[in-house]
mmCIF file of C-alpha atoms in Angstrom:
data_model
loop_
_atom_site.group_PDB
_atom_site.id
_atom_site.type_symbol
_atom_site.label_atom_id
_atom_site.label_comp_id
_atom_site.label_asym_id
_atom_site.label_seq_id
_atom_site.Cartn_x
_atom_site.Cartn_y
_atom_site.Cartn_z
ATOM 1 C CA MET A 1 9.935 -99.530 -5.766
ATOM 2 C CA ALA A 2 7.932 -97.373 -5.017
ATOM 3 C CA ARG A 3 9.725 -94.304 -3.369
ATOM 4 C CA ARG A 4 7.999 -92.544 -0.219
ATOM 5 C CA PHE A 5 7.757 -88.835 1.443
ATOM 6 C CA ASP A 6 5.171 -87.780 3.443
ATOM 7 C CA ALA A 7 3.492 -85.483 1.197
ATOM 8 C CA ALA A 8 3.203 -85.659 -2.113
ATOM 9 C CA ILE A 9 1.867 -82.643 -4.416
ATOM 10 C CA ILE A 10 0.979 -82.186 -8.215
ATOM 11 C CA GLY A 11 1.499 -78.796 -9.142
ATOM 12 C CA GLY A 12 4.153 -76.621 -9.812
ATOM 13 C CA GLY A 13 2.632 -73.249 -9.740
ATOM 14 C CA ILE A 14 2.352 -71.029 -6.742
ATOM 15 C CA ILE A 15 0.115 -72.972 -5.476
ATOM 16 C CA GLY A 16 2.000 -76.580 -5.207
ATOM 17 C CA VAL A 17 5.019 -73.807 -4.224
ATOM 18 C CA ALA A 18 3.807 -72.227 -1.360
ATOM 19 C CA THR A 19 2.227 -75.230 0.064
ATOM 20 C CA GLY A 20 4.882 -77.392 -0.030
ATOM 21 C CA TYR A 21 7.481 -74.812 1.074
ATOM 22 C CA TYR A 22 4.746 -74.323 4.283
ATOM 23 C CA LEU A 23 4.867 -77.953 4.894
ATOM 24 C CA SER A 24 8.626 -78.572 4.605
ATOM 25 C CA GLN A 25 8.428 -76.063 7.659
ATOM 26 C CA GLU A 26 7.095 -78.163 9.827
ATOM 27 C CA LYS A 27 9.250 -80.992 9.176
ATOM 28 C CA LEU A 28 7.552 -83.213 5.966
ATOM 29 C CA LYS A 29 9.652 -84.383 3.542
ATOM 30 C CA VAL A 30 7.899 -82.889 0.346
ATOM 31 C CA VAL A 31 7.776 -84.384 -3.491
ATOM 32 C CA LEU A 32 6.270 -81.628 -5.466
ATOM 33 C CA LEU A 33 5.275 -83.757 -9.102
ATOM 34 C CA GLU A 34 4.752 -80.989 -11.976
ATOM 35 C CA ARG A 35 4.299 -82.155 -16.047
ATOM 36 C CA LYS A 36 6.770 -79.932 -17.584
ATOM 37 C CA PHE A 37 8.776 -77.263 -15.803
ATOM 38 C CA LEU A 38 7.941 -75.272 -12.420
ATOM 39 C CA CYS A 39 5.705 -72.250 -13.192
ATOM 40 C CA SER A 40 5.050 -73.265 -17.231
ATOM 41 C CA GLY A 41 1.525 -73.206 -16.329
ATOM 42 C CA SER A 42 -1.003 -70.334 -15.224
ATOM 43 C CA THR A 43 1.781 -68.504 -13.136
ATOM 44 C CA GLY A 44 3.728 -68.301 -15.932
ATOM 45 C CA ARG A 45 1.547 -66.727 -17.415
ATOM 46 C CA CYS A 46 0.080 -64.193 -15.238
ATOM 47 C CA ILE A 47 0.750 -60.316 -14.646
ATOM 48 C CA GLY A 48 1.420 -60.384 -11.298
ATOM 49 C CA GLY A 49 -0.785 -58.303 -9.274
ATOM 50 C CA ILE A 50 -1.738 -58.668 -6.443
ATOM 51 C CA ARG A 51 -5.017 -57.082 -4.635
ATOM 52 C CA GLN A 52 -6.993 -57.419 -1.803
ATOM 53 C CA GLN A 53 -10.129 -55.754 -2.406
ATOM 54 C CA PHE A 54 -12.686 -58.620 -3.005
ATOM 55 C CA THR A 55 -16.373 -59.302 -1.115
ATOM 56 C CA THR A 56 -16.035 -62.461 0.812
ATOM 57 C CA LYS A 57 -14.487 -62.877 4.160
ATOM 58 C CA SER A 58 -12.382 -65.754 2.932
ATOM 59 C CA SER A 59 -10.595 -63.834 0.203
ATOM 60 C CA ILE A 60 -10.166 -61.041 2.042
ATOM 61 C CA LYS A 61 -8.175 -62.345 4.731
ATOM 62 C CA VAL A 62 -6.255 -64.689 2.265
ATOM 63 C CA ALA A 63 -5.387 -61.524 0.344
ATOM 64 C CA MET A 64 -4.314 -60.050 3.488
ATOM 65 C CA GLU A 65 -2.365 -62.480 4.896
ATOM 66 C CA SER A 66 -0.126 -62.986 1.469
ATOM 67 C CA VAL A 67 0.282 -59.182 0.872
ATOM 68 C CA LYS A 68 2.016 -59.571 4.836
ATOM 69 C CA ILE A 69 3.941 -62.466 3.830
ATOM 70 C CA PHE A 70 4.711 -61.183 0.290
ATOM 71 C CA GLU A 71 6.153 -57.710 2.109
ATOM 72 C CA HIS A 72 8.737 -60.512 3.912
ATOM 73 C CA LEU A 73 9.129 -62.438 1.308
ATOM 74 C CA SER A 74 12.209 -60.978 -0.269
ATOM 75 C CA GLU A 75 14.188 -61.228 2.965
ATOM 76 C CA GLU A 76 12.893 -64.963 3.993
ATOM 77 C CA PHE A 77 14.554 -65.606 0.523
ATOM 78 C CA GLY A 78 17.716 -63.727 0.398
ATOM 79 C CA PHE A 79 16.359 -62.052 -2.859
ATOM 80 C CA ASP A 80 14.257 -59.706 -4.580
ATOM 81 C CA VAL A 81 11.139 -60.862 -5.479
ATOM 82 C CA GLU A 82 10.311 -57.740 -6.986
ATOM 83 C CA TRP A 83 7.426 -57.175 -4.689
ATOM 84 C CA HIS A 84 6.022 -53.480 -4.786
ATOM 85 C CA GLN A 85 3.417 -51.681 -3.261
ATOM 86 C CA GLY A 86 1.511 -49.056 -6.039
ATOM 87 C CA GLY A 87 -2.122 -49.876 -4.947
ATOM 88 C CA TYR A 88 -5.226 -51.696 -7.050
ATOM 89 C CA LEU A 89 -7.893 -48.565 -8.207
ATOM 90 C CA PHE A 90 -11.103 -49.890 -9.971
ATOM 91 C CA LEU A 91 -12.725 -47.489 -12.016
ATOM 92 C CA ALA A 92 -16.444 -46.479 -11.823
ATOM 93 C CA HIS A 93 -18.152 -45.562 -14.912
ATOM 94 C CA SER A 94 -21.445 -46.358 -13.719
ATOM 95 C CA GLU A 95 -23.690 -45.746 -10.908
ATOM 96 C CA ASP A 96 -24.239 -49.743 -10.415
ATOM 97 C CA LYS A 97 -20.615 -49.905 -9.990
ATOM 98 C CA GLU A 98 -20.003 -46.485 -7.335
ATOM 99 C CA ASP A 99 -22.407 -48.724 -5.064
ATOM 100 C CA ALA A 100 -21.038 -52.252 -5.594
ATOM 101 C CA TYR A 101 -17.266 -50.884 -4.815
ATOM 102 C CA LYS A 102 -19.212 -48.787 -2.216
ATOM 103 C CA LYS A 103 -21.053 -51.913 -0.844
ATOM 104 C CA ALA A 104 -17.496 -53.597 -1.068
ATOM 105 C CA ILE A 105 -15.511 -51.848 0.855
ATOM 106 C CA GLU A 106 -18.034 -51.259 3.603
ATOM 107 C CA ILE A 107 -17.376 -54.975 4.151
ATOM 108 C CA GLN A 108 -13.121 -54.890 3.347
ATOM 109 C CA ARG A 109 -13.605 -52.038 6.165
ATOM 110 C CA GLY A 110 -14.602 -54.408 8.338
ATOM 111 C CA TYR A 111 -11.553 -56.621 8.117
ATOM 112 C CA GLY A 112 -9.323 -54.088 8.193
ATOM 113 C CA LEU A 113 -8.217 -52.942 4.536
ATOM 114 C CA ASP A 114 -7.173 -49.619 4.278
ATOM 115 C CA VAL A 115 -9.608 -48.654 1.174
ATOM 116 C CA SER A 116 -11.020 -46.136 0.581
ATOM 117 C CA TYR A 117 -14.023 -44.350 -2.425
ATOM 118 C CA ILE A 118 -11.754 -41.366 -4.223
ATOM 119 C CA SER A 119 -13.492 -38.795 -6.252
ATOM 120 C CA PRO A 120 -11.747 -38.311 -10.292
ATOM 121 C CA GLU A 121 -10.045 -35.847 -9.092
ATOM 122 C CA GLU A 122 -8.431 -37.973 -6.409
ATOM 123 C CA ALA A 123 -7.995 -40.449 -8.838
ATOM 124 C CA ARG A 124 -6.017 -38.430 -11.015
ATOM 125 C CA ASP A 125 -3.620 -37.432 -8.255
ATOM 126 C CA VAL A 126 -3.003 -41.260 -7.938
ATOM 127 C CA VAL A 127 -2.191 -41.854 -11.617
ATOM 128 C CA PRO A 128 -1.749 -38.076 -13.569
ATOM 129 C CA SER A 129 -2.808 -39.196 -17.117
ATOM 130 C CA LEU A 130 -5.128 -40.759 -16.162
ATOM 131 C CA ASN A 131 -8.796 -39.780 -18.591
ATOM 132 C CA THR A 132 -11.334 -39.357 -16.159
ATOM 133 C CA ASP A 133 -14.424 -38.351 -18.477
ATOM 134 C CA GLY A 134 -17.408 -40.097 -17.008
ATOM 135 C CA LEU A 135 -15.804 -40.732 -14.242
ATOM 136 C CA LEU A 136 -17.554 -41.152 -11.564
ATOM 137 C CA GLY A 137 -15.165 -41.832 -8.839
ATOM 138 C CA ALA A 138 -12.804 -45.532 -8.031
ATOM 139 C CA ALA A 139 -12.082 -48.124 -5.169
ATOM 140 C CA TYR A 140 -8.944 -47.711 -3.605
ATOM 141 C CA CYS A 141 -6.348 -49.394 -1.814
ATOM 142 C CA PRO A 142 -3.113 -48.758 -1.827
ATOM 143 C CA THR A 143 -1.538 -51.126 0.435
ATOM 144 C CA ASP A 144 -2.526 -53.553 -3.497
ATOM 145 C CA GLY A 145 1.063 -54.629 -4.910
ATOM 146 C CA GLN A 146 2.873 -56.418 -7.310
ATOM 147 C CA ALA A 147 5.676 -59.362 -7.505
ATOM 148 C CA ASN A 148 7.306 -60.871 -10.492
ATOM 149 C CA PRO A 149 5.297 -64.803 -10.352
ATOM 150 C CA PHE A 150 9.218 -66.358 -11.587
ATOM 151 C CA LEU A 151 10.844 -64.591 -8.604
ATOM 152 C CA VAL A 152 8.087 -66.005 -5.697
ATOM 153 C CA VAL A 153 8.064 -69.367 -7.326
ATOM 154 C CA ASP A 154 12.357 -70.098 -7.189
ATOM 155 C CA GLY A 155 11.673 -69.231 -4.020
ATOM 156 C CA TYR A 156 9.673 -71.178 -2.930
ATOM 157 C CA ALA A 157 11.257 -74.021 -4.283
ATOM 158 C CA ARG A 158 15.168 -73.274 -3.574
ATOM 159 C CA GLY A 159 13.007 -73.255 0.086
ATOM 160 C CA ILE A 160 11.849 -76.759 -0.437
ATOM 161 C CA ARG A 161 14.813 -78.013 -1.759
ATOM 162 C CA GLU A 162 16.737 -76.512 1.678
ATOM 163 C CA ASN A 163 14.113 -78.112 3.593
ATOM 164 C CA ARG A 164 15.228 -81.815 2.743
ATOM 165 C CA GLY A 165 11.799 -82.121 -0.286
ATOM 166 C CA GLU A 166 12.801 -82.970 -3.762
ATOM 167 C CA ILE A 167 10.620 -81.089 -6.928
ATOM 168 C CA VAL A 168 10.279 -83.829 -9.790
ATOM 169 C CA THR A 169 9.613 -82.250 -13.449
ATOM 170 C CA PHE A 170 8.408 -83.823 -16.682
ATOM 171 C CA ALA A 171 6.987 -85.865 -14.031
ATOM 172 C CA GLU A 172 3.258 -85.777 -15.451
ATOM 173 C CA VAL A 173 0.847 -87.616 -12.923
ATOM 174 C CA VAL A 174 -0.570 -90.794 -15.208
ATOM 175 C CA GLY A 175 -2.346 -92.183 -11.672
ATOM 176 C CA ILE A 176 -3.236 -92.339 -8.399
ATOM 177 C CA LYS A 177 -4.193 -95.673 -6.124
ATOM 178 C CA PRO A 178 -5.445 -94.503 -2.713
ATOM 179 C CA ASN A 179 -4.271 -98.183 -0.728
ATOM 180 C CA GLY A 180 -3.192 -96.843 2.658
ATOM 181 C CA ASN A 181 -1.297 -94.667 1.347
ATOM 182 C CA PHE A 182 -1.771 -93.027 -1.849
ATOM 183 C CA LEU A 183 0.597 -94.761 -4.493
ATOM 184 C CA VAL A 184 0.914 -92.005 -7.074
ATOM 185 C CA LYS A 185 2.813 -92.897 -10.793
ATOM 186 C CA THR A 186 4.361 -90.379 -13.317
ATOM 187 C CA ARG A 187 5.304 -92.613 -16.663
ATOM 188 C CA ASP A 188 9.121 -93.130 -15.335
ATOM 189 C CA GLU A 189 8.470 -93.178 -11.185
ATOM 190 C CA GLN A 190 6.135 -94.360 -8.431
ATOM 191 C CA TYR A 191 5.569 -92.540 -5.535
ATOM 192 C CA GLU A 192 3.884 -93.276 -2.188
ATOM 193 C CA ALA A 193 2.867 -91.160 0.434
ATOM 194 C CA PRO A 194 -0.358 -90.163 3.374
ATOM 195 C CA VAL A 195 -0.701 -87.263 1.778
ATOM 196 C CA VAL A 196 -1.644 -86.141 -1.856
ATOM 197 C CA ILE A 197 -2.292 -82.214 -2.014
ATOM 198 C CA ASN A 198 -4.087 -81.169 -6.180
ATOM 199 C CA ALA A 199 -2.470 -78.190 -7.501
ATOM 200 C CA ALA A 200 -3.452 -78.772 -10.983
ATOM 201 C CA GLY A 201 -4.868 -75.908 -11.572
ATOM 202 C CA PRO A 202 -6.215 -76.427 -15.639
ATOM 203 C CA TRP A 203 -5.402 -80.105 -14.864
ATOM 204 C CA ALA A 204 -7.136 -79.763 -11.584
ATOM 205 C CA ALA A 205 -10.407 -81.931 -12.588
ATOM 206 C CA GLU A 206 -8.469 -84.555 -14.275
ATOM 207 C CA VAL A 207 -6.025 -85.301 -11.173
ATOM 208 C CA CYS A 208 -9.425 -85.330 -8.792
ATOM 209 C CA ARG A 209 -11.164 -88.063 -11.453
ATOM 210 C CA MET A 210 -7.676 -90.786 -11.004
ATOM 211 C CA VAL A 211 -9.444 -90.994 -7.031
ATOM 212 C CA GLY A 212 -13.062 -90.810 -7.894
ATOM 213 C CA ILE A 213 -13.936 -86.895 -7.731
ATOM 214 C CA ASP A 214 -16.168 -84.825 -9.406
ATOM 215 C CA ILE A 215 -14.608 -80.892 -8.793
ATOM 216 C CA PRO A 216 -15.841 -78.296 -11.073
ATOM 217 C CA ALA A 217 -12.823 -76.766 -11.675
ATOM 218 C CA GLU A 218 -13.360 -74.917 -15.585
ATOM 219 C CA PRO A 219 -9.875 -73.463 -17.149
ATOM 220 C CA ASP A 220 -11.149 -70.104 -20.045
ATOM 221 C CA ARG A 221 -8.358 -68.863 -21.655
ATOM 222 C CA HIS A 222 -7.388 -65.245 -21.173
ATOM 223 C CA GLU A 223 -4.751 -63.091 -23.245
ATOM 224 C CA ALA A 224 -2.407 -60.329 -22.166
ATOM 225 C CA LEU A 225 0.462 -58.300 -23.414
ATOM 226 C CA ILE A 226 3.718 -57.274 -22.270
ATOM 227 C CA THR A 227 5.337 -53.131 -23.962
ATOM 228 C CA GLU A 228 8.349 -52.130 -24.453
ATOM 229 C CA ARG A 229 9.780 -50.298 -21.023
ATOM 230 C CA TYR A 230 9.133 -46.676 -20.437
ATOM 231 C CA PRO A 231 9.315 -43.771 -18.118
ATOM 232 C CA LYS A 232 7.583 -44.544 -15.011
ATOM 233 C CA PHE A 233 4.376 -42.550 -15.097
ATOM 234 C CA MET A 234 1.714 -44.892 -12.343
ATOM 235 C CA GLU A 235 1.816 -46.536 -9.516
ATOM 236 C CA PRO A 236 -1.417 -48.802 -9.496
ATOM 237 C CA MET A 237 -3.329 -51.103 -11.288
ATOM 238 C CA VAL A 238 -5.611 -50.074 -12.548
ATOM 239 C CA VAL A 239 -9.098 -51.374 -13.170
ATOM 240 C CA ASP A 240 -12.063 -50.595 -15.904
ATOM 241 C CA TYR A 241 -14.576 -52.654 -14.690
ATOM 242 C CA ARG A 242 -16.603 -51.603 -17.893
ATOM 243 C CA ALA A 243 -18.127 -54.287 -20.119
ATOM 244 C CA ASP A 244 -15.236 -53.693 -22.709
ATOM 245 C CA GLY A 245 -12.773 -52.872 -20.531
ATOM 246 C CA CYS A 246 -9.379 -53.884 -19.609
ATOM 247 C CA TYR A 247 -6.357 -54.285 -16.410
ATOM 248 C CA PHE A 248 -2.989 -53.224 -16.727
ATOM 249 C CA GLN A 249 -0.069 -51.540 -14.513
ATOM 250 C CA GLN A 250 3.120 -50.839 -14.880
ATOM 251 C CA LEU A 251 6.449 -53.327 -13.673
ATOM 252 C CA HIS A 252 7.982 -50.770 -10.867
ATOM 253 C CA SER A 253 11.082 -53.117 -12.221
ATOM 254 C CA THR A 254 11.161 -52.301 -16.148
ATOM 255 C CA GLY A 255 8.123 -49.625 -16.802
ATOM 256 C CA GLN A 256 6.762 -52.265 -18.726
ATOM 257 C CA LEU A 257 3.020 -51.974 -18.973
ATOM 258 C CA ILE A 258 1.889 -55.266 -18.508
ATOM 259 C CA GLY A 259 -2.190 -56.315 -19.157
ATOM 260 C CA CYS A 260 -4.922 -57.951 -19.946
ATOM 261 C CA TYR A 261 -8.882 -58.188 -20.410
ATOM 262 C CA THR A 262 -11.460 -60.809 -19.417
ATOM 263 C CA PRO A 263 -12.905 -62.226 -22.905
ATOM 264 C CA ASP A 264 -16.901 -61.939 -23.895
ATOM 265 C CA PRO A 265 -18.104 -64.554 -24.698
ATOM 266 C CA LYS A 266 -15.483 -66.591 -22.406
ATOM 267 C CA VAL A 267 -12.889 -68.858 -24.146
ATOM 268 C CA SER A 268 -13.376 -72.506 -22.736
ATOM 269 C CA GLY A 269 -10.848 -75.087 -22.546
ATOM 270 C CA LYS A 270 -6.928 -75.232 -22.578
ATOM 271 C CA ASP A 271 -6.296 -73.447 -26.147
ATOM 272 C CA LEU A 272 -3.591 -70.936 -25.606
ATOM 273 C CA SER A 273 -3.421 -69.820 -28.937
ATOM 274 C CA SER A 274 -3.235 -65.806 -29.118
ATOM 275 C CA THR A 275 -4.943 -63.412 -31.450
ATOM 276 C CA SER A 276 -4.339 -60.354 -33.232
ATOM 277 C CA GLU A 277 -8.573 -59.171 -32.021
ATOM 278 C CA PHE A 278 -7.066 -59.555 -28.344
ATOM 279 C CA LEU A 279 -3.625 -57.115 -29.167
ATOM 280 C CA ARG A 280 -5.524 -54.461 -31.477
ATOM 281 C CA GLU A 281 -8.793 -54.234 -28.876
ATOM 282 C CA MET A 282 -6.556 -54.550 -25.792
ATOM 283 C CA GLY A 283 -4.785 -51.499 -26.796
ATOM 284 C CA LYS A 284 -7.529 -49.330 -27.858
ATOM 285 C CA ARG A 285 -9.000 -50.675 -24.249
ATOM 286 C CA MET A 286 -5.251 -49.311 -22.695
ATOM 287 C CA VAL A 287 -5.401 -45.386 -25.041
ATOM 288 C CA ARG A 288 -9.105 -44.920 -23.480
ATOM 289 C CA VAL A 289 -8.016 -45.458 -19.828
ATOM 290 C CA ILE A 290 -4.659 -43.438 -20.075
ATOM 291 C CA PRO A 291 -4.826 -41.875 -23.410
ATOM 292 C CA ALA A 292 -0.176 -41.456 -23.013
ATOM 293 C CA THR A 293 -0.418 -44.706 -23.630
ATOM 294 C CA GLY A 294 -0.606 -44.439 -27.156
ATOM 295 C CA ASP A 295 2.955 -44.684 -28.259
ATOM 296 C CA ILE A 296 3.990 -47.115 -27.161
ATOM 297 C CA ARG A 297 4.901 -49.990 -28.150
ATOM 298 C CA VAL A 298 3.990 -54.021 -27.837
ATOM 299 C CA LEU A 299 6.084 -56.260 -27.597
ATOM 300 C CA ARG A 300 4.087 -59.609 -26.796
ATOM 301 C CA GLN A 301 1.293 -61.375 -26.254
ATOM 302 C CA TRP A 302 0.214 -64.281 -24.581
ATOM 303 C CA SER A 303 -1.925 -66.794 -23.606
ATOM 304 C CA GLY A 304 -3.220 -68.012 -19.426
ATOM 305 C CA SER A 305 -5.368 -70.412 -18.160
ATOM 306 C CA TYR A 306 -8.447 -69.085 -15.326
ATOM 307 C CA THR A 307 -9.082 -72.017 -14.345
ATOM 308 C CA MET A 308 -12.504 -71.337 -12.484
ATOM 309 C CA SER A 309 -15.262 -72.342 -10.031
ATOM 310 C CA PRO A 310 -18.659 -72.149 -10.472
ATOM 311 C CA ASP A 311 -18.843 -68.734 -8.219
ATOM 312 C CA GLY A 312 -15.133 -67.737 -8.184
ATOM 313 C CA SER A 313 -13.947 -68.230 -5.814
ATOM 314 C CA PRO A 314 -11.538 -70.984 -4.823
ATOM 315 C CA ILE A 315 -11.077 -74.497 -3.631
ATOM 316 C CA VAL A 316 -9.524 -75.314 -0.839
ATOM 317 C CA GLY A 317 -9.293 -78.002 1.477
ATOM 318 C CA PRO A 318 -9.844 -82.470 2.175
ATOM 319 C CA THR A 319 -12.154 -83.727 0.262
ATOM 320 C CA ASP A 320 -14.200 -87.475 0.385
ATOM 321 C CA ILE A 321 -11.269 -88.846 0.124
ATOM 322 C CA ASP A 322 -9.100 -88.958 3.205
ATOM 323 C CA ARG A 323 -6.131 -87.125 3.125
ATOM 324 C CA PHE A 324 -5.841 -86.010 -0.279
ATOM 325 C CA TYR A 325 -7.194 -82.284 -0.020
ATOM 326 C CA VAL A 326 -7.383 -79.968 -3.660
ATOM 327 C CA ALA A 327 -5.922 -76.580 -3.729
ATOM 328 C CA VAL A 328 -7.916 -75.109 -6.895
ATOM 329 C CA ALA A 329 -9.693 -74.021 -8.889
ATOM 330 C CA MET A 330 -8.107 -70.151 -7.948
ATOM 331 C CA SER A 331 -10.799 -68.309 -10.868
ATOM 332 C CA GLY A 332 -7.839 -65.552 -12.084
ATOM 333 C CA HIS A 333 -6.085 -64.826 -8.003
ATOM 334 C CA GLY A 334 -3.763 -67.634 -7.885
ATOM 335 C CA PHE A 335 -0.880 -65.628 -7.585
ATOM 336 C CA MET A 336 -2.572 -62.875 -5.224
ATOM 337 C CA PHE A 337 -2.928 -65.913 -3.270
ATOM 338 C CA GLY A 338 -0.313 -68.007 -3.271
ATOM 339 C CA PRO A 339 1.029 -67.423 0.269
ATOM 340 C CA GLY A 340 -2.325 -67.093 2.127
ATOM 341 C CA ILE A 341 -3.441 -70.257 1.028
ATOM 342 C CA GLY A 342 0.111 -72.245 0.478
ATOM 343 C CA ARG A 343 0.117 -71.529 4.471
ATOM 344 C CA SER A 344 -3.391 -72.139 5.659
ATOM 345 C CA LEU A 345 -3.772 -75.519 3.231
ATOM 346 C CA ALA A 346 -0.129 -76.796 5.096
ATOM 347 C CA GLU A 347 -1.836 -75.468 8.489
ATOM 348 C CA VAL A 348 -4.991 -77.793 8.082
ATOM 349 C CA VAL A 349 -2.848 -81.119 6.771
ATOM 350 C CA VAL A 350 -0.533 -80.642 9.824
ATOM 351 C CA ASN A 351 -3.655 -79.304 12.544
ATOM 352 C CA ASN A 352 -6.292 -80.170 11.496
ATOM 353 C CA ARG A 353 -7.174 -75.774 11.081
ATOM 354 C CA SER A 354 -6.438 -73.018 10.162
ATOM 355 C CA SER A 355 -5.551 -69.499 11.497
ATOM 356 C CA ILE A 356 -7.191 -68.049 9.202
ATOM 357 C CA ASP A 357 -11.223 -69.140 8.042
ATOM 358 C CA ILE A 358 -10.982 -70.730 4.461
ATOM 359 C CA SER A 359 -13.999 -72.433 5.246
ATOM 360 C CA GLU A 360 -15.635 -70.616 1.702
ATOM 361 C CA PHE A 361 -13.445 -72.596 -0.134
ATOM 362 C CA ASP A 362 -14.491 -75.349 0.749
ATOM 363 C CA PRO A 363 -14.868 -78.084 -1.499
ATOM 364 C CA ALA A 364 -18.182 -79.339 -0.270
ATOM 365 C CA ARG A 365 -19.796 -75.927 -0.563
ATOM 366 C CA GLN A 366 -22.654 -75.059 -1.963
ATOM 367 C CA PHE A 367 -21.869 -72.788 -4.958
ATOM 368 C CA GLY A 368 -23.845 -69.874 -4.556
ATOM 369 C CA GLU A 369 -23.500 -66.094 -5.624
ATOM 370 C CA LEU A 370 -20.671 -64.633 -7.902
ATOM 371 C CA GLU A 371 -17.371 -63.103 -6.601
ATOM 372 C CA ALA A 372 -18.837 -59.257 -7.304
ATOM 373 C CA LEU A 373 -15.371 -58.296 -7.786
ATOM 374 C CA LYS A 374 -14.249 -61.175 -9.837
#
């Protein structure tokens, strides 16, 4: 016999647990099904950066809402999630990039974001060890930040359980049958619920196909590394947007550097192997941006999936199947968007509308121009 709940959520990363938490606060009895263990997918492999510098209304508003939530999560959860507002610094080494940042800043300021375009000298005030050779300027938002993905997911998961919800790990969903309510099948159990939310990250497209929906959510591989502890010398995430650039930050909690870059060409699929090429190349790219990093030793490297949409923006909301919702294709921004998307989607499920306009994430939209600050 199937166990009954008010909502079944598929996926135990930040999107799934945040959505489940906010639904449980609305008195819905939630079950969250995770194919492995919490944070075993993309969230547990991300580098923990949180920014608001985007170019579309929904992305900016959701990111700003997420930052507001992150600011109070430690208090809400009752333990430190290692939230720290060190900012994001986007470097411009070409006139094209400089123009793109300035246009983006105009849009962002229109929604109330504290962001500015600063000179190379001002950028060195923010990061004194920054190499400014060839630097034209930088986009800087001091309210961007970082947090620990594992602690944030744990806090949301505890909240689900405290609100009489259940989390079932090692429960891969193998079938979904719409029949009035949904019958969600794992290898060991069956769950019945009137609402299903697909937050399955790299497996989102497979889950959608279980109910006859095709959704353009395709994973590709990104590699990352983390170094030994080092005395604190930088506050923001530094983003070098050159074709052979990278992005990295110093963890406020440990002093370690953590970062990655976007591979070109992209590496499609769910393969999570690591390469020696990345290790060599990432080191060179970091040293070019901040020469002082050359003496810092790498502790380990790993890979994770970015589940991409065609336009680089998330796919969130109701689908053609009544009461089957998706929160997928975060395109590398799942952790930073997680609280805002989780709360907004919970509002849509309960009230059929959200306090933040997320219409640009509509699953039925025509996918157009790529997010400029992807």
